[in-house]
Short mmCIF file of C-alpha atoms and ligand atoms in Angstrom, two decimals:
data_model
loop_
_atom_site.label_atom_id
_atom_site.label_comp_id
_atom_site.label_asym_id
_atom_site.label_seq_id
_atom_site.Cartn_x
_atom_site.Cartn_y
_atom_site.Cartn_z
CA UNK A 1 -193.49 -194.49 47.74
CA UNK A 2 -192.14 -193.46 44.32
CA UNK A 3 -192.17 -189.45 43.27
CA UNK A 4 -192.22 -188.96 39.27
CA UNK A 5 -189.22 -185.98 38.61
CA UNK A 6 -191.64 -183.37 38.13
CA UNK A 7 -193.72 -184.11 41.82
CA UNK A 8 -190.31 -183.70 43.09
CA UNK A 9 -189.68 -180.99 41.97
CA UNK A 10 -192.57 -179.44 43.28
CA UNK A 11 -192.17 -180.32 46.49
CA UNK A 12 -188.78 -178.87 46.68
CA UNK A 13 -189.97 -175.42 45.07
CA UNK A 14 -192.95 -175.79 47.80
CA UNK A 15 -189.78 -176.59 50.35
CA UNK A 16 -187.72 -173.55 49.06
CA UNK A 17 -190.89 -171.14 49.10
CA UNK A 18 -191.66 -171.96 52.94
CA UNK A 19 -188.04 -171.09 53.19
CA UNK A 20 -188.22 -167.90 51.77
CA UNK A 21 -191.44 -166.97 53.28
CA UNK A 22 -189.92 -167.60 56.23
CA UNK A 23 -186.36 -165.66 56.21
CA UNK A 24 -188.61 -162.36 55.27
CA UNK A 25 -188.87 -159.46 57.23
CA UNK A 26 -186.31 -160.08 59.59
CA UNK A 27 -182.77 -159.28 58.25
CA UNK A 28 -182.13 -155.43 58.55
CA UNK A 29 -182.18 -153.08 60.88
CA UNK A 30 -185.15 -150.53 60.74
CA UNK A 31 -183.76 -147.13 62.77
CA UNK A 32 -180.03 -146.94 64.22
CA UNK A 33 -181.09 -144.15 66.71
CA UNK A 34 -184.39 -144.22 68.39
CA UNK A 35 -186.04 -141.89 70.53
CA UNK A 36 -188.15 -143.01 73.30
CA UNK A 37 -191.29 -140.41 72.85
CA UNK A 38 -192.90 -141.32 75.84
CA UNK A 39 -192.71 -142.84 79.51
CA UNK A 40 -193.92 -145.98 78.18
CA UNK A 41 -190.05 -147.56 76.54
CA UNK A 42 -191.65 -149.30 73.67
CA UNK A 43 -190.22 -149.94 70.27
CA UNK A 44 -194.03 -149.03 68.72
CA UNK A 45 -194.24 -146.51 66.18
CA UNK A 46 -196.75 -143.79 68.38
CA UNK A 47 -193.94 -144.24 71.53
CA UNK A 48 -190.69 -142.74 69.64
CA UNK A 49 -189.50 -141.71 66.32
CA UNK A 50 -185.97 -142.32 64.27
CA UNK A 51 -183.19 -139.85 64.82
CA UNK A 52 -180.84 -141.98 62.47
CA UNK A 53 -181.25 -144.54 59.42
CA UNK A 54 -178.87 -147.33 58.41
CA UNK A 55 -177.42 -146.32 55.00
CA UNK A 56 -179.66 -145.22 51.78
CA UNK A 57 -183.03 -145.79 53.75
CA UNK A 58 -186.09 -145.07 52.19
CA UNK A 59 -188.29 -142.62 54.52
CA UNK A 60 -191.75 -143.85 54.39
CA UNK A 61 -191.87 -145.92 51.66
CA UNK A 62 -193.49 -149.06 53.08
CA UNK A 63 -194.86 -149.78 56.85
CA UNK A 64 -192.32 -151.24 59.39
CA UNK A 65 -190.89 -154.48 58.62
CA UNK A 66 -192.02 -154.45 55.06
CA UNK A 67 -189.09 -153.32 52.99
CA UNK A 68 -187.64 -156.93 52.67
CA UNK A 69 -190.38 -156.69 49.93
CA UNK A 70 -189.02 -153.60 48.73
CA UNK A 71 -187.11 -152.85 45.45
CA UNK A 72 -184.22 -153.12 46.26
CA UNK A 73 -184.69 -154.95 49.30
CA UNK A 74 -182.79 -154.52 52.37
CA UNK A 75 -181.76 -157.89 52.69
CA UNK A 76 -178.02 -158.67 52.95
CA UNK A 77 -176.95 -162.26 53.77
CA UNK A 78 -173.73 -162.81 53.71
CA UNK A 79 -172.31 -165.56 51.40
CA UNK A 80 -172.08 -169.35 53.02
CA UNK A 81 -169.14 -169.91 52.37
CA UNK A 82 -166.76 -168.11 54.65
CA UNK A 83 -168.98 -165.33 55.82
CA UNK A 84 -165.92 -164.20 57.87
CA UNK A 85 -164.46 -162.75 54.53
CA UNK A 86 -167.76 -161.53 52.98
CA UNK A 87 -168.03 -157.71 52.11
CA UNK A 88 -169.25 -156.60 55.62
CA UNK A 89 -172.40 -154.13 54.37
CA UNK A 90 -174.51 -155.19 50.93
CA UNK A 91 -172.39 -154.26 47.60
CA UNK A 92 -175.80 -155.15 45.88
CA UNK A 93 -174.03 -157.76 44.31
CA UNK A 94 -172.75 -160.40 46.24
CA UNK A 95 -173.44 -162.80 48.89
CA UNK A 96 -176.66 -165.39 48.91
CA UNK A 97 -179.24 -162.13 48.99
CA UNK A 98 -177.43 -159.51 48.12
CA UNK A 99 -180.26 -156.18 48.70
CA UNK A 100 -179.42 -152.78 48.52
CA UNK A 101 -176.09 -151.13 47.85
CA UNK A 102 -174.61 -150.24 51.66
CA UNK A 103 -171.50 -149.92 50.87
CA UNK A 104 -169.64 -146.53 52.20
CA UNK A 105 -170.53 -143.78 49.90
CA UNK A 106 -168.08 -141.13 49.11
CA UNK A 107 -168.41 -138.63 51.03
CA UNK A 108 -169.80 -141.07 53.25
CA UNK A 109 -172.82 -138.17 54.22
CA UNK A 110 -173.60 -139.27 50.58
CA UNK A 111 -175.92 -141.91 51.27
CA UNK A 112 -178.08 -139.92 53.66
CA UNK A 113 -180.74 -137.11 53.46
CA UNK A 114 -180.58 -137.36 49.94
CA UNK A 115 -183.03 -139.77 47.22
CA UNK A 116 -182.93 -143.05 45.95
CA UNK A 117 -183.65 -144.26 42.60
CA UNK A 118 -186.87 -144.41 43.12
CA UNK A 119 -186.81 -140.47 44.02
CA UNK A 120 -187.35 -141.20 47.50
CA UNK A 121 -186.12 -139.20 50.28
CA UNK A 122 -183.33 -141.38 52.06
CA UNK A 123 -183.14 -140.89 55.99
CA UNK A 124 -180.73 -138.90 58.34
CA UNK A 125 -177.25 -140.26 59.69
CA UNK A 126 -176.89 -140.95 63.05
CA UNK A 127 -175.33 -138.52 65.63
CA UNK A 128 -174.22 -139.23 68.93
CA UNK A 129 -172.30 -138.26 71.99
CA UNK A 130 -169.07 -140.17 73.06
CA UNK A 131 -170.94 -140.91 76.32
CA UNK A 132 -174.07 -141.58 74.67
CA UNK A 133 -176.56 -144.49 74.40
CA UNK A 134 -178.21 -145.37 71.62
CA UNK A 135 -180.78 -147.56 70.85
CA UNK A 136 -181.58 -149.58 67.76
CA UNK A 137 -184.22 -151.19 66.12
CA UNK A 138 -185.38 -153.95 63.96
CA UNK A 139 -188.33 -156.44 63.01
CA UNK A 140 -187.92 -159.67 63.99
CA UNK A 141 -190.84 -161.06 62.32
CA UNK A 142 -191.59 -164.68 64.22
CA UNK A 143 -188.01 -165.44 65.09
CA UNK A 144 -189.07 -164.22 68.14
CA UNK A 145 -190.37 -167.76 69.26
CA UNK A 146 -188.91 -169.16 72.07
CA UNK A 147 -186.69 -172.49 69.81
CA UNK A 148 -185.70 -170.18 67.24
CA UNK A 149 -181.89 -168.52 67.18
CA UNK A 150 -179.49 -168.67 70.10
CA UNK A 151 -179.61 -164.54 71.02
CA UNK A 152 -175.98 -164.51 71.49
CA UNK A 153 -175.21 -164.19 67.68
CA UNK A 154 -176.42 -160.82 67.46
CA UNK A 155 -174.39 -158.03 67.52
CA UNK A 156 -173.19 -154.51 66.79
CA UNK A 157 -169.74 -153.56 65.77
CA UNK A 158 -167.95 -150.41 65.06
CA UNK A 159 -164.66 -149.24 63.16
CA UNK A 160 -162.16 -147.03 63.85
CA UNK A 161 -162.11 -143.29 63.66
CA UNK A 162 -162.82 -141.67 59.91
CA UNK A 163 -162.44 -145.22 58.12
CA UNK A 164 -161.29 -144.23 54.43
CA UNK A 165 -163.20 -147.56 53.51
CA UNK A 166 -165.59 -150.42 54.55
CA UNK A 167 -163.35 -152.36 57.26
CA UNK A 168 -163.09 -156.02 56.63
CA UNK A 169 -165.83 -158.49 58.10
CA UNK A 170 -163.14 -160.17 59.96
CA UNK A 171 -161.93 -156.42 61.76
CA UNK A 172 -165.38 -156.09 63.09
CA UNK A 173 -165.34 -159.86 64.46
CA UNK A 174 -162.58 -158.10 66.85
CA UNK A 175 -164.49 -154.61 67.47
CA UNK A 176 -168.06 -155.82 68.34
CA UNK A 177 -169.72 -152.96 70.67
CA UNK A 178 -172.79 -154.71 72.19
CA UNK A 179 -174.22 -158.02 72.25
CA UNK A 180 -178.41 -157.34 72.22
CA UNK A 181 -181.32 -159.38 72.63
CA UNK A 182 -183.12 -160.17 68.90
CA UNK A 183 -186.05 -161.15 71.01
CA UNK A 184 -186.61 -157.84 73.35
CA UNK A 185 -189.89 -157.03 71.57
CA UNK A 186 -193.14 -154.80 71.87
CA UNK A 187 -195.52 -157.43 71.71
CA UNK A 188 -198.43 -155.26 70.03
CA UNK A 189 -200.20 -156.35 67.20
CA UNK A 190 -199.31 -158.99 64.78
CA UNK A 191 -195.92 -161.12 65.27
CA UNK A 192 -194.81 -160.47 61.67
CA UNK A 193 -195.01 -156.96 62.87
CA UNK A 194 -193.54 -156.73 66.26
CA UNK A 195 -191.00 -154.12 66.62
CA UNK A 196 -187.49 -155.23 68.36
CA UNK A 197 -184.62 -153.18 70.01
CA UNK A 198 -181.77 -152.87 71.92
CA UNK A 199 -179.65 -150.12 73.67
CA UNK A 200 -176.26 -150.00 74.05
CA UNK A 201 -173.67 -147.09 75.12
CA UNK A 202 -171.13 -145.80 73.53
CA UNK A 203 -167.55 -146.48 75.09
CA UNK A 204 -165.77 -143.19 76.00
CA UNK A 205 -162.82 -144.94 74.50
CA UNK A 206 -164.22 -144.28 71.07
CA UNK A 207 -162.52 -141.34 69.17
CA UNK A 208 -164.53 -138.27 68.30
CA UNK A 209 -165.52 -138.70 64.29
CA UNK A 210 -167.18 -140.92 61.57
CA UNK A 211 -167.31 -144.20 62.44
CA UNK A 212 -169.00 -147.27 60.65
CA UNK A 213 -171.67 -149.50 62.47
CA UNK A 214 -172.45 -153.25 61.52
CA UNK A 215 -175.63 -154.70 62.83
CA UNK A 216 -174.86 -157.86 62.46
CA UNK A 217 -177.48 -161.39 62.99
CA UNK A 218 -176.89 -164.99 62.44
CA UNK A 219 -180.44 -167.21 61.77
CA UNK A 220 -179.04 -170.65 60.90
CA UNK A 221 -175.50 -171.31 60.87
CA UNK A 222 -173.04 -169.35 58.47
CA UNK A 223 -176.74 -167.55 57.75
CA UNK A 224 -175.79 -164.13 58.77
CA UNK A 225 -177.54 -160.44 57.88
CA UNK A 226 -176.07 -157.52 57.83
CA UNK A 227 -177.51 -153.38 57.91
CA UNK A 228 -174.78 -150.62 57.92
CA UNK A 229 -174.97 -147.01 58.92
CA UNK A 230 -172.68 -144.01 59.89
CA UNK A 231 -171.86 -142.57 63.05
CA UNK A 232 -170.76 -138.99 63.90
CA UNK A 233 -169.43 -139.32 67.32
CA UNK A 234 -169.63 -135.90 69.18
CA UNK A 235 -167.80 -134.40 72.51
C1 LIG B 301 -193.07 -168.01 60.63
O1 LIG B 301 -193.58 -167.41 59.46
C2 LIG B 301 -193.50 -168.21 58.32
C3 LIG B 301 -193.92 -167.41 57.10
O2 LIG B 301 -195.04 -166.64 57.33
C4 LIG B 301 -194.34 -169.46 58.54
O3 LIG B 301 -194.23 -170.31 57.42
C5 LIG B 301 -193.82 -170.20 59.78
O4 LIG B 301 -194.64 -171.31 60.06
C6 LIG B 301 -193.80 -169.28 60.99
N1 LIG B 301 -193.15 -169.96 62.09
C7 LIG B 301 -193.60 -169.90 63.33
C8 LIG B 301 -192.78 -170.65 64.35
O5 LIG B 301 -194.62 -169.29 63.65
C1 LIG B 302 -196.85 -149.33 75.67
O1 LIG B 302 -197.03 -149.26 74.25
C2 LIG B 302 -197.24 -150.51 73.65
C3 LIG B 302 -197.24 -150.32 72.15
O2 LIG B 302 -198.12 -149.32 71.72
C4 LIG B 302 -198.53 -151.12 74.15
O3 LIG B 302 -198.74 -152.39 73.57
C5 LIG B 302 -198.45 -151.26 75.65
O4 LIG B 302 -199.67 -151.71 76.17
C6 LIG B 302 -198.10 -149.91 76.30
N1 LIG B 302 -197.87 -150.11 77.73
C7 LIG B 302 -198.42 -149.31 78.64
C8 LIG B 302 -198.05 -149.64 80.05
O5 LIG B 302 -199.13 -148.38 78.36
C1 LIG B 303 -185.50 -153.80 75.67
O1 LIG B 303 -186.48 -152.89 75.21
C2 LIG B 303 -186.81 -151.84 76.11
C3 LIG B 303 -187.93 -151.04 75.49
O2 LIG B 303 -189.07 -151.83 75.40
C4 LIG B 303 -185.60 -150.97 76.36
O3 LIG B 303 -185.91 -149.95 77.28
C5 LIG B 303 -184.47 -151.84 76.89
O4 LIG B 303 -183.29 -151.05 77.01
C6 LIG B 303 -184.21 -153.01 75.96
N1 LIG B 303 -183.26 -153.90 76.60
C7 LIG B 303 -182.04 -154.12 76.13
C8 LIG B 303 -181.23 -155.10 76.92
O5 LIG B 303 -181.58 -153.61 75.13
C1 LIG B 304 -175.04 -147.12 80.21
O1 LIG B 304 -174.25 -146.58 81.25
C2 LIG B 304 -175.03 -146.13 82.37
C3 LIG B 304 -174.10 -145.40 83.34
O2 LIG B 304 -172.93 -146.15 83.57
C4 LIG B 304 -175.71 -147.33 83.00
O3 LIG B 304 -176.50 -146.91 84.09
C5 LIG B 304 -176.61 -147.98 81.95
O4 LIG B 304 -177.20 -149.13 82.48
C6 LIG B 304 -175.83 -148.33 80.70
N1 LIG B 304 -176.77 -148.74 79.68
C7 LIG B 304 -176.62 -149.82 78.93
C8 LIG B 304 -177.69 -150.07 77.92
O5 LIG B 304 -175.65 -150.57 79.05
#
């Protein structure tokens, strides 16, 4: 069968909208410390609350796993062609999607508790205890189904103590904290909606101070997302 130039390039548009319909909603992580409210452990809105937001997150300003449709969005994905040496939280420039600006602010409290451009209040930083746990959590949208994404390539890294800058992607290949489940969902409502999370504990190795955290997926390969946040590690 022969396709005229302009039928095929329809068909790839139609290919590359699928595409992009399908990598939404998936790519950041929603709350870096969450509080189970209730006896029943779910990752549902009405069974905890957020104690701690990844960097320059807007507070209320759409439902739970909509801001990928936000302006800017909080998709990162890290450039394709060496991903190792990609900035390792959004610049708001580079990489395939680039999304909000994550990079450190300066202070580094900067980018919390504060507004975005939009006038929106930005969330709290995250505070824990050397020998804490904390728990973290994201939408996963459908890549929840059983063929999709190998769960290993999912992780969390931190830096060292009181970081001056962003560490290099390639440091936090070396200081990964927790390997979690992308699939360890509350399956309530809607799949495009289901709410994912993981716990993890913090190593009583880790100094007392401000540390960095990467949350850190891979979809397809060299397809990675990144979220950042701040930690201020307590006695
Ligand atoms: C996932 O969602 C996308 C966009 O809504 C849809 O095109 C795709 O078919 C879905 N995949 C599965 C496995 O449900
Ligand atoms: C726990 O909460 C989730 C989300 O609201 C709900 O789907 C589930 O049924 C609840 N489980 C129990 C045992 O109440
Ligand atoms: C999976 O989610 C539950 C809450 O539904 C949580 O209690 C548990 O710690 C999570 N599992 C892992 C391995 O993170
Ligand atoms: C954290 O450490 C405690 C005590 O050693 C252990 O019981 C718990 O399972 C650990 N939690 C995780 C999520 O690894």
């Amino acid at each position: 069968m022969l396709f005229s130039k302009a039928s095929l390039a329809l068909i790839a548009s139609s290919i590359l909208l699928l595409l992009t319909a399908h990598t939404e909603a998936h790519s950041y992580a929603d709350c870096i410390d969450w509080r189970f409210n209730s006896k029943n452990k779910s990752w549902a809105d009405n069974n905890g609350h957020c104690a701690g937001y990844a960097r320059c997150f807007p507070l209320g300003a759409k439902k739970f796993a909509k801001l990928d449709s936000d302006d800017p969005n909080r998709h990162y994905q890290q450039s394709h062609n060496d991903p190792d040496k990609a900035p390792l939280c959004s610049n708001g420039r580079s990489g395939e999607e680039s999304g909000a600006d994550e990079t450190m602010a300066k202070p580094w409290t900067a980018a919390y508790n504060s507004k975005d451009k939009h006038g929106r209040k930005t969330g709290t930083y995250t505070v824990t205890k050397v020998d804490g746990t904390l728990c973290i959590r994201w939408p996963a949208k459908n890549h929840t189904v059983p063929d999709e994404n190998d769960p290993s390539t999912f992780n969390i890294g931190i830096s060292d103590v009181n970081p001056s800058k962003d560490p290099s992607q390639e440091y936090f290949n070396k200081h990964i904290i927790a390997r979690l489940d992308y699939k360890n969902c509350t399956k309530a409502g809607s799949i495009d909606t289901w709410p994912c999370g993981g716990c993890f504990n913090i190593s009583i190795s880790v100094k007392l101070g401000h540390h960095v955290l990467q949350w850190r997926w891979r979809l397809n390969e060299k397809e990675w997302h990144t979220s950042c946040a701040d930690l201020d590690v307590k006695a």
